[in-house]
Amino acid sequence: MKKHAINRKNQTLILLLVLSLGGTAYEGYQTYKINKVNQALLTGEIFNDESYPFHKKFSDAYQQGKTGNFKHAVQGFGQTLELANKKGEHAFAVSDALKSQVFYNIGNNLFRSGLQRLVTEDGAIQEEAKFDYMQAKASYEQALKLNPSSNAAKFNLSLLLGVIPGNIKTVPQDPSGMEISNLPQGLP
């Protein structure tokens, strides 16, 4: 009887050992995958792992900005934010610090886009650059709202504020000047 009880305890302990080793192996594999993703993101490599859609979209957008395609980079980071705010079955948690990084990158791409715009013949900033600068400012402010300790966002916002004049205003587009089809303007 006593021998039977010892065998039962040994079997239970062996089962726990096997389950523990299996869990450890699984966690080790997950850690390996996460480290591989983090390394790809840190080095700026192209990242194509579909099991991490947020990180894949972030990597794609970052690569677009790195190659100077700022418009597509901003769109990609916007889609990254949509993934971060997604609710439902395929949702996953994204920290405010990571969302802050996305807004910071949006601001960087808009700022760089504005810097590439030429000034008009009279030395004024083009409307497209003004728009980019104002959007970059809003992005940096949002990044700081989500992560007030982001020194990079603080620094770039101060650079941006040094580049743009204090009295910058965008001229609203007048939609009444648009023609619809062949209709002349000014009809009652």
PDB file of C-alpha atoms in Angstrom:
ATOM      1  CA  MET A   1       0.000   0.000   0.000  1.00  0.00           C
ATOM      2  CA  LYS A   2       2.781   2.381   0.957  1.00  0.00           C
ATOM      3  CA  LYS A   3       4.687   1.511  -2.211  1.00  0.00           C
ATOM      4  CA  HIS A   4       1.572   2.247  -4.280  1.00  0.00           C
ATOM      5  CA  ALA A   5       1.238   5.710  -2.667  1.00  0.00           C
ATOM      6  CA  ILE A   6       4.893   6.494  -3.425  1.00  0.00           C
ATOM      7  CA  ASN A   7       4.435   5.474  -7.066  1.00  0.00           C
ATOM      8  CA  ARG A   8       1.377   7.724  -7.321  1.00  0.00           C
ATOM      9  CA  LYS A   9       3.342  10.667  -5.859  1.00  0.00           C
ATOM     10  CA  ASN A  10       6.262   9.978  -8.201  1.00  0.00           C
ATOM     11  CA  GLN A  11       3.944   9.846 -11.207  1.00  0.00           C
ATOM     12  CA  THR A  12       2.348  13.144 -10.173  1.00  0.00           C
ATOM     13  CA  LEU A  13       5.742  14.788  -9.681  1.00  0.00           C
ATOM     14  CA  ILE A  14       7.003  13.464 -13.035  1.00  0.00           C
ATOM     15  CA  LEU A  15       3.875  14.816 -14.735  1.00  0.00           C
ATOM     16  CA  LEU A  16       4.422  18.229 -13.099  1.00  0.00           C
ATOM     17  CA  LEU A  17       8.071  18.136 -14.182  1.00  0.00           C
ATOM     18  CA  VAL A  18       7.142  17.357 -17.801  1.00  0.00           C
ATOM     19  CA  LEU A  19       4.497  20.109 -17.832  1.00  0.00           C
ATOM     20  CA  SER A  20       6.962  22.572 -16.317  1.00  0.00           C
ATOM     21  CA  LEU A  21       9.622  21.726 -18.890  1.00  0.00           C
ATOM     22  CA  GLY A  22       7.067  22.108 -21.684  1.00  0.00           C
ATOM     23  CA  GLY A  23       5.990  25.504 -20.315  1.00  0.00           C
ATOM     24  CA  THR A  24       9.586  26.607 -19.974  1.00  0.00           C
ATOM     25  CA  ALA A  25      10.337  25.594 -23.564  1.00  0.00           C
ATOM     26  CA  TYR A  26       7.260  27.475 -24.807  1.00  0.00           C
ATOM     27  CA  GLU A  27       8.192  30.630 -22.869  1.00  0.00           C
ATOM     28  CA  GLY A  28      11.764  30.374 -24.154  1.00  0.00           C
ATOM     29  CA  TYR A  29      10.493  30.190 -27.734  1.00  0.00           C
ATOM     30  CA  GLN A  30       8.191  33.196 -27.174  1.00  0.00           C
ATOM     31  CA  THR A  31      11.077  35.167 -25.682  1.00  0.00           C
ATOM     32  CA  TYR A  32      13.240  34.268 -28.684  1.00  0.00           C
ATOM     33  CA  LYS A  33      10.532  35.486 -31.098  1.00  0.00           C
ATOM     34  CA  ILE A  34      10.020  38.719 -29.165  1.00  0.00           C
ATOM     35  CA  ASN A  35      13.758  39.388 -29.055  1.00  0.00           C
ATOM     36  CA  LYS A  36      13.960  38.784 -32.802  1.00  0.00           C
ATOM     37  CA  VAL A  37      11.132  41.302 -33.385  1.00  0.00           C
ATOM     38  CA  ASN A  38      12.719  43.856 -31.071  1.00  0.00           C
ATOM     39  CA  GLN A  39      16.104  43.461 -32.746  1.00  0.00           C
ATOM     40  CA  ALA A  40      14.559  43.991 -36.187  1.00  0.00           C
ATOM     41  CA  LEU A  41      12.767  47.112 -34.969  1.00  0.00           C
ATOM     42  CA  LEU A  42      15.848  48.520 -33.248  1.00  0.00           C
ATOM     43  CA  THR A  43      18.078  48.059 -36.269  1.00  0.00           C
ATOM     44  CA  GLY A  44      15.464  49.370 -38.701  1.00  0.00           C
ATOM     45  CA  GLU A  45      15.332  46.158 -40.689  1.00  0.00           C
ATOM     46  CA  ILE A  46      12.294  45.263 -42.741  1.00  0.00           C
ATOM     47  CA  PHE A  47       9.997  43.238 -40.557  1.00  0.00           C
ATOM     48  CA  ASN A  48       7.574  40.775 -42.169  1.00  0.00           C
ATOM     49  CA  ASP A  49       6.175  38.656 -39.341  1.00  0.00           C
ATOM     50  CA  GLU A  50       2.382  38.586 -39.748  1.00  0.00           C
ATOM     51  CA  SER A  51       1.859  37.438 -36.155  1.00  0.00           C
ATOM     52  CA  TYR A  52       2.775  40.967 -35.004  1.00  0.00           C
ATOM     53  CA  PRO A  53       0.598  43.243 -37.200  1.00  0.00           C
ATOM     54  CA  PHE A  54       1.218  46.396 -35.151  1.00  0.00           C
ATOM     55  CA  HIS A  55       4.976  45.998 -35.274  1.00  0.00           C
ATOM     56  CA  LYS A  56       4.929  45.076 -38.964  1.00  0.00           C
ATOM     57  CA  LYS A  57       2.946  48.203 -39.829  1.00  0.00           C
ATOM     58  CA  PHE A  58       5.247  50.303 -37.626  1.00  0.00           C
ATOM     59  CA  SER A  59       8.311  48.865 -39.363  1.00  0.00           C
ATOM     60  CA  ASP A  60       6.829  49.488 -42.821  1.00  0.00           C
ATOM     61  CA  ALA A  61       5.966  53.085 -41.960  1.00  0.00           C
ATOM     62  CA  TYR A  62       9.411  53.658 -40.468  1.00  0.00           C
ATOM     63  CA  GLN A  63      11.055  52.359 -43.651  1.00  0.00           C
ATOM     64  CA  GLN A  64       8.892  54.699 -45.756  1.00  0.00           C
ATOM     65  CA  GLY A  65      10.032  57.682 -43.698  1.00  0.00           C
ATOM     66  CA  LYS A  66      13.638  56.530 -43.798  1.00  0.00           C
ATOM     67  CA  THR A  67      13.551  56.546 -47.612  1.00  0.00           C
ATOM     68  CA  GLY A  68      12.024  60.042 -47.711  1.00  0.00           C
ATOM     69  CA  ASN A  69       8.496  58.982 -48.599  1.00  0.00           C
ATOM     70  CA  PHE A  70       6.993  61.074 -45.805  1.00  0.00           C
ATOM     71  CA  LYS A  71       3.381  61.053 -46.995  1.00  0.00           C
ATOM     72  CA  HIS A  72       3.233  57.252 -47.036  1.00  0.00           C
ATOM     73  CA  ALA A  73       5.088  57.083 -43.724  1.00  0.00           C
ATOM     74  CA  VAL A  74       2.485  59.318 -42.067  1.00  0.00           C
ATOM     75  CA  GLN A  75      -0.296  57.188 -43.559  1.00  0.00           C
ATOM     76  CA  GLY A  76       1.405  54.030 -42.313  1.00  0.00           C
ATOM     77  CA  PHE A  77       1.808  55.401 -38.798  1.00  0.00           C
ATOM     78  CA  GLY A  78      -1.851  56.467 -38.889  1.00  0.00           C
ATOM     79  CA  GLN A  79      -2.798  52.901 -39.752  1.00  0.00           C
ATOM     80  CA  THR A  80      -0.581  51.743 -36.902  1.00  0.00           C
ATOM     81  CA  LEU A  81      -2.616  53.931 -34.546  1.00  0.00           C
ATOM     82  CA  GLU A  82      -5.810  52.425 -35.948  1.00  0.00           C
ATOM     83  CA  LEU A  83      -4.445  48.970 -35.118  1.00  0.00           C
ATOM     84  CA  ALA A  84      -3.528  50.168 -31.631  1.00  0.00           C
ATOM     85  CA  ASN A  85      -7.035  51.499 -31.012  1.00  0.00           C
ATOM     86  CA  LYS A  86      -8.798  48.525 -32.578  1.00  0.00           C
ATOM     87  CA  LYS A  87     -11.429  46.835 -30.458  1.00  0.00           C
ATOM     88  CA  GLY A  88     -12.747  43.324 -30.730  1.00  0.00           C
ATOM     89  CA  GLU A  89     -11.407  39.890 -31.508  1.00  0.00           C
ATOM     90  CA  HIS A  90      -8.045  40.889 -33.024  1.00  0.00           C
ATOM     91  CA  ALA A  91      -7.324  43.689 -30.558  1.00  0.00           C
ATOM     92  CA  PHE A  92      -4.180  43.741 -28.460  1.00  0.00           C
ATOM     93  CA  ALA A  93      -2.884  46.050 -25.772  1.00  0.00           C
ATOM     94  CA  VAL A  94      -0.600  48.875 -26.817  1.00  0.00           C
ATOM     95  CA  SER A  95       0.903  51.043 -24.104  1.00  0.00           C
ATOM     96  CA  ASP A  96       0.623  54.817 -24.065  1.00  0.00           C
ATOM     97  CA  ALA A  97       4.409  54.995 -24.382  1.00  0.00           C
ATOM     98  CA  LEU A  98       4.258  53.032 -27.644  1.00  0.00           C
ATOM     99  CA  LYS A  99       1.397  55.190 -28.952  1.00  0.00           C
ATOM    100  CA  SER A 100       3.507  58.202 -27.995  1.00  0.00           C
ATOM    101  CA  GLN A 101       6.324  56.817 -30.167  1.00  0.00           C
ATOM    102  CA  VAL A 102       3.918  56.536 -33.094  1.00  0.00           C
ATOM    103  CA  PHE A 103       2.823  60.169 -32.690  1.00  0.00           C
ATOM    104  CA  TYR A 104       6.476  61.181 -32.350  1.00  0.00           C
ATOM    105  CA  ASN A 105       7.290  59.458 -35.652  1.00  0.00           C
ATOM    106  CA  ILE A 106       4.289  61.077 -37.341  1.00  0.00           C
ATOM    107  CA  GLY A 107       5.573  64.443 -36.135  1.00  0.00           C
ATOM    108  CA  ASN A 108       9.084  63.694 -37.403  1.00  0.00           C
ATOM    109  CA  ASN A 109       7.845  62.772 -40.879  1.00  0.00           C
ATOM    110  CA  LEU A 110       5.585  65.823 -41.103  1.00  0.00           C
ATOM    111  CA  PHE A 111       8.394  68.075 -39.870  1.00  0.00           C
ATOM    112  CA  ARG A 112      10.820  66.664 -42.436  1.00  0.00           C
ATOM    113  CA  SER A 113       8.162  66.988 -45.146  1.00  0.00           C
ATOM    114  CA  GLY A 114       7.671  70.641 -44.239  1.00  0.00           C
ATOM    115  CA  LEU A 115      11.407  71.268 -44.316  1.00  0.00           C
ATOM    116  CA  GLN A 116      11.594  69.921 -47.862  1.00  0.00           C
ATOM    117  CA  ARG A 117       9.014  72.378 -49.128  1.00  0.00           C
ATOM    118  CA  LEU A 118      10.406  75.426 -50.844  1.00  0.00           C
ATOM    119  CA  VAL A 119       9.574  78.954 -49.787  1.00  0.00           C
ATOM    120  CA  THR A 120       7.635  81.199 -52.133  1.00  0.00           C
ATOM    121  CA  GLU A 121       9.347  83.890 -54.198  1.00  0.00           C
ATOM    122  CA  ASP A 122       8.710  86.513 -51.500  1.00  0.00           C
ATOM    123  CA  GLY A 123      10.332  84.306 -48.823  1.00  0.00           C
ATOM    124  CA  ALA A 124       7.106  83.149 -47.187  1.00  0.00           C
ATOM    125  CA  ILE A 125       6.509  79.551 -46.232  1.00  0.00           C
ATOM    126  CA  GLN A 126       4.359  77.597 -48.671  1.00  0.00           C
ATOM    127  CA  GLU A 127       0.881  76.583 -47.518  1.00  0.00           C
ATOM    128  CA  GLU A 128       1.749  72.880 -47.705  1.00  0.00           C
ATOM    129  CA  ALA A 129       4.721  73.414 -45.400  1.00  0.00           C
ATOM    130  CA  LYS A 130       2.577  75.422 -42.972  1.00  0.00           C
ATOM    131  CA  PHE A 131       0.075  72.592 -42.888  1.00  0.00           C
ATOM    132  CA  ASP A 132       2.827  70.019 -42.303  1.00  0.00           C
ATOM    133  CA  TYR A 133       4.334  72.119 -39.513  1.00  0.00           C
ATOM    134  CA  MET A 134       0.999  72.581 -37.754  1.00  0.00           C
ATOM    135  CA  GLN A 135       0.229  68.865 -38.008  1.00  0.00           C
ATOM    136  CA  ALA A 136       3.724  68.008 -36.743  1.00  0.00           C
ATOM    137  CA  LYS A 137       3.199  70.337 -33.795  1.00  0.00           C
ATOM    138  CA  ALA A 138      -0.090  68.614 -32.951  1.00  0.00           C
ATOM    139  CA  SER A 139       1.584  65.192 -33.232  1.00  0.00           C
ATOM    140  CA  TYR A 140       4.439  66.143 -30.910  1.00  0.00           C
ATOM    141  CA  GLU A 141       1.956  67.581 -28.419  1.00  0.00           C
ATOM    142  CA  GLN A 142      -0.079  64.364 -28.534  1.00  0.00           C
ATOM    143  CA  ALA A 143       3.102  62.343 -28.010  1.00  0.00           C
ATOM    144  CA  LEU A 144       3.896  64.449 -24.943  1.00  0.00           C
ATOM    145  CA  LYS A 145       0.340  64.109 -23.668  1.00  0.00           C
ATOM    146  CA  LEU A 146       0.693  60.305 -23.780  1.00  0.00           C
ATOM    147  CA  ASN A 147       4.269  60.268 -22.452  1.00  0.00           C
ATOM    148  CA  PRO A 148       5.264  63.548 -20.759  1.00  0.00           C
ATOM    149  CA  SER A 149       8.796  62.277 -20.099  1.00  0.00           C
ATOM    150  CA  SER A 150       9.652  61.879 -23.807  1.00  0.00           C
ATOM    151  CA  ASN A 151      12.752  64.037 -24.153  1.00  0.00           C
ATOM    152  CA  ALA A 152      12.963  63.378 -27.895  1.00  0.00           C
ATOM    153  CA  ALA A 153       9.429  64.730 -28.456  1.00  0.00           C
ATOM    154  CA  LYS A 154      10.191  67.774 -26.268  1.00  0.00           C
ATOM    155  CA  PHE A 155      13.383  68.469 -28.193  1.00  0.00           C
ATOM    156  CA  ASN A 156      11.791  68.112 -31.639  1.00  0.00           C
ATOM    157  CA  LEU A 157       8.814  70.267 -30.614  1.00  0.00           C
ATOM    158  CA  SER A 158      11.206  72.990 -29.487  1.00  0.00           C
ATOM    159  CA  LEU A 159      13.082  72.701 -32.813  1.00  0.00           C
ATOM    160  CA  LEU A 160       9.819  72.941 -34.712  1.00  0.00           C
ATOM    161  CA  LEU A 161       8.712  75.990 -32.748  1.00  0.00           C
ATOM    162  CA  GLY A 162      12.072  77.586 -33.561  1.00  0.00           C
ATOM    163  CA  VAL A 163      11.593  76.954 -37.290  1.00  0.00           C
ATOM    164  CA  ILE A 164       8.059  78.227 -37.709  1.00  0.00           C
ATOM    165  CA  PRO A 165       7.121  81.846 -37.090  1.00  0.00           C
ATOM    166  CA  GLY A 166       4.953  82.510 -34.057  1.00  0.00           C
ATOM    167  CA  ASN A 167       2.192  84.120 -36.087  1.00  0.00           C
ATOM    168  CA  ILE A 168       1.824  81.326 -38.647  1.00  0.00           C
ATOM    169  CA  LYS A 169      -1.716  80.863 -39.819  1.00  0.00           C
ATOM    170  CA  THR A 170      -2.997  78.696 -42.600  1.00  0.00           C
ATOM    171  CA  VAL A 171      -5.358  80.237 -45.078  1.00  0.00           C
ATOM    172  CA  PRO A 172      -8.648  78.337 -45.141  1.00  0.00           C
ATOM    173  CA  GLN A 173      -9.541  77.041 -48.553  1.00  0.00           C
ATOM    174  CA  ASP A 174     -12.663  78.649 -50.020  1.00  0.00           C
ATOM    175  CA  PRO A 175     -14.965  75.807 -51.109  1.00  0.00           C
ATOM    176  CA  SER A 176     -17.321  78.226 -52.887  1.00  0.00           C
ATOM    177  CA  GLY A 177     -14.742  78.693 -55.640  1.00  0.00           C
ATOM    178  CA  MET A 178     -15.073  75.082 -56.709  1.00  0.00           C
ATOM    179  CA  GLU A 179     -17.193  74.237 -59.678  1.00  0.00           C
ATOM    180  CA  ILE A 180     -19.433  71.229 -59.631  1.00  0.00           C
ATOM    181  CA  SER A 181     -19.656  69.646 -63.045  1.00  0.00           C
ATOM    182  CA  ASN A 182     -20.627  72.243 -65.674  1.00  0.00           C
ATOM    183  CA  LEU A 183     -22.630  74.472 -63.349  1.00  0.00           C
ATOM    184  CA  PRO A 184     -21.442  78.051 -63.312  1.00  0.00           C
ATOM    185  CA  GLN A 185     -20.619  79.628 -59.968  1.00  0.00           C
ATOM    186  CA  GLY A 186     -23.073  81.923 -58.236  1.00  0.00           C
ATOM    187  CA  LEU A 187     -26.352  80.267 -59.183  1.00  0.00           C
ATOM    188  CA  PRO A 188     -29.104  80.689 -56.577  1.00  0.00           C
TER     189      PRO A 188
END
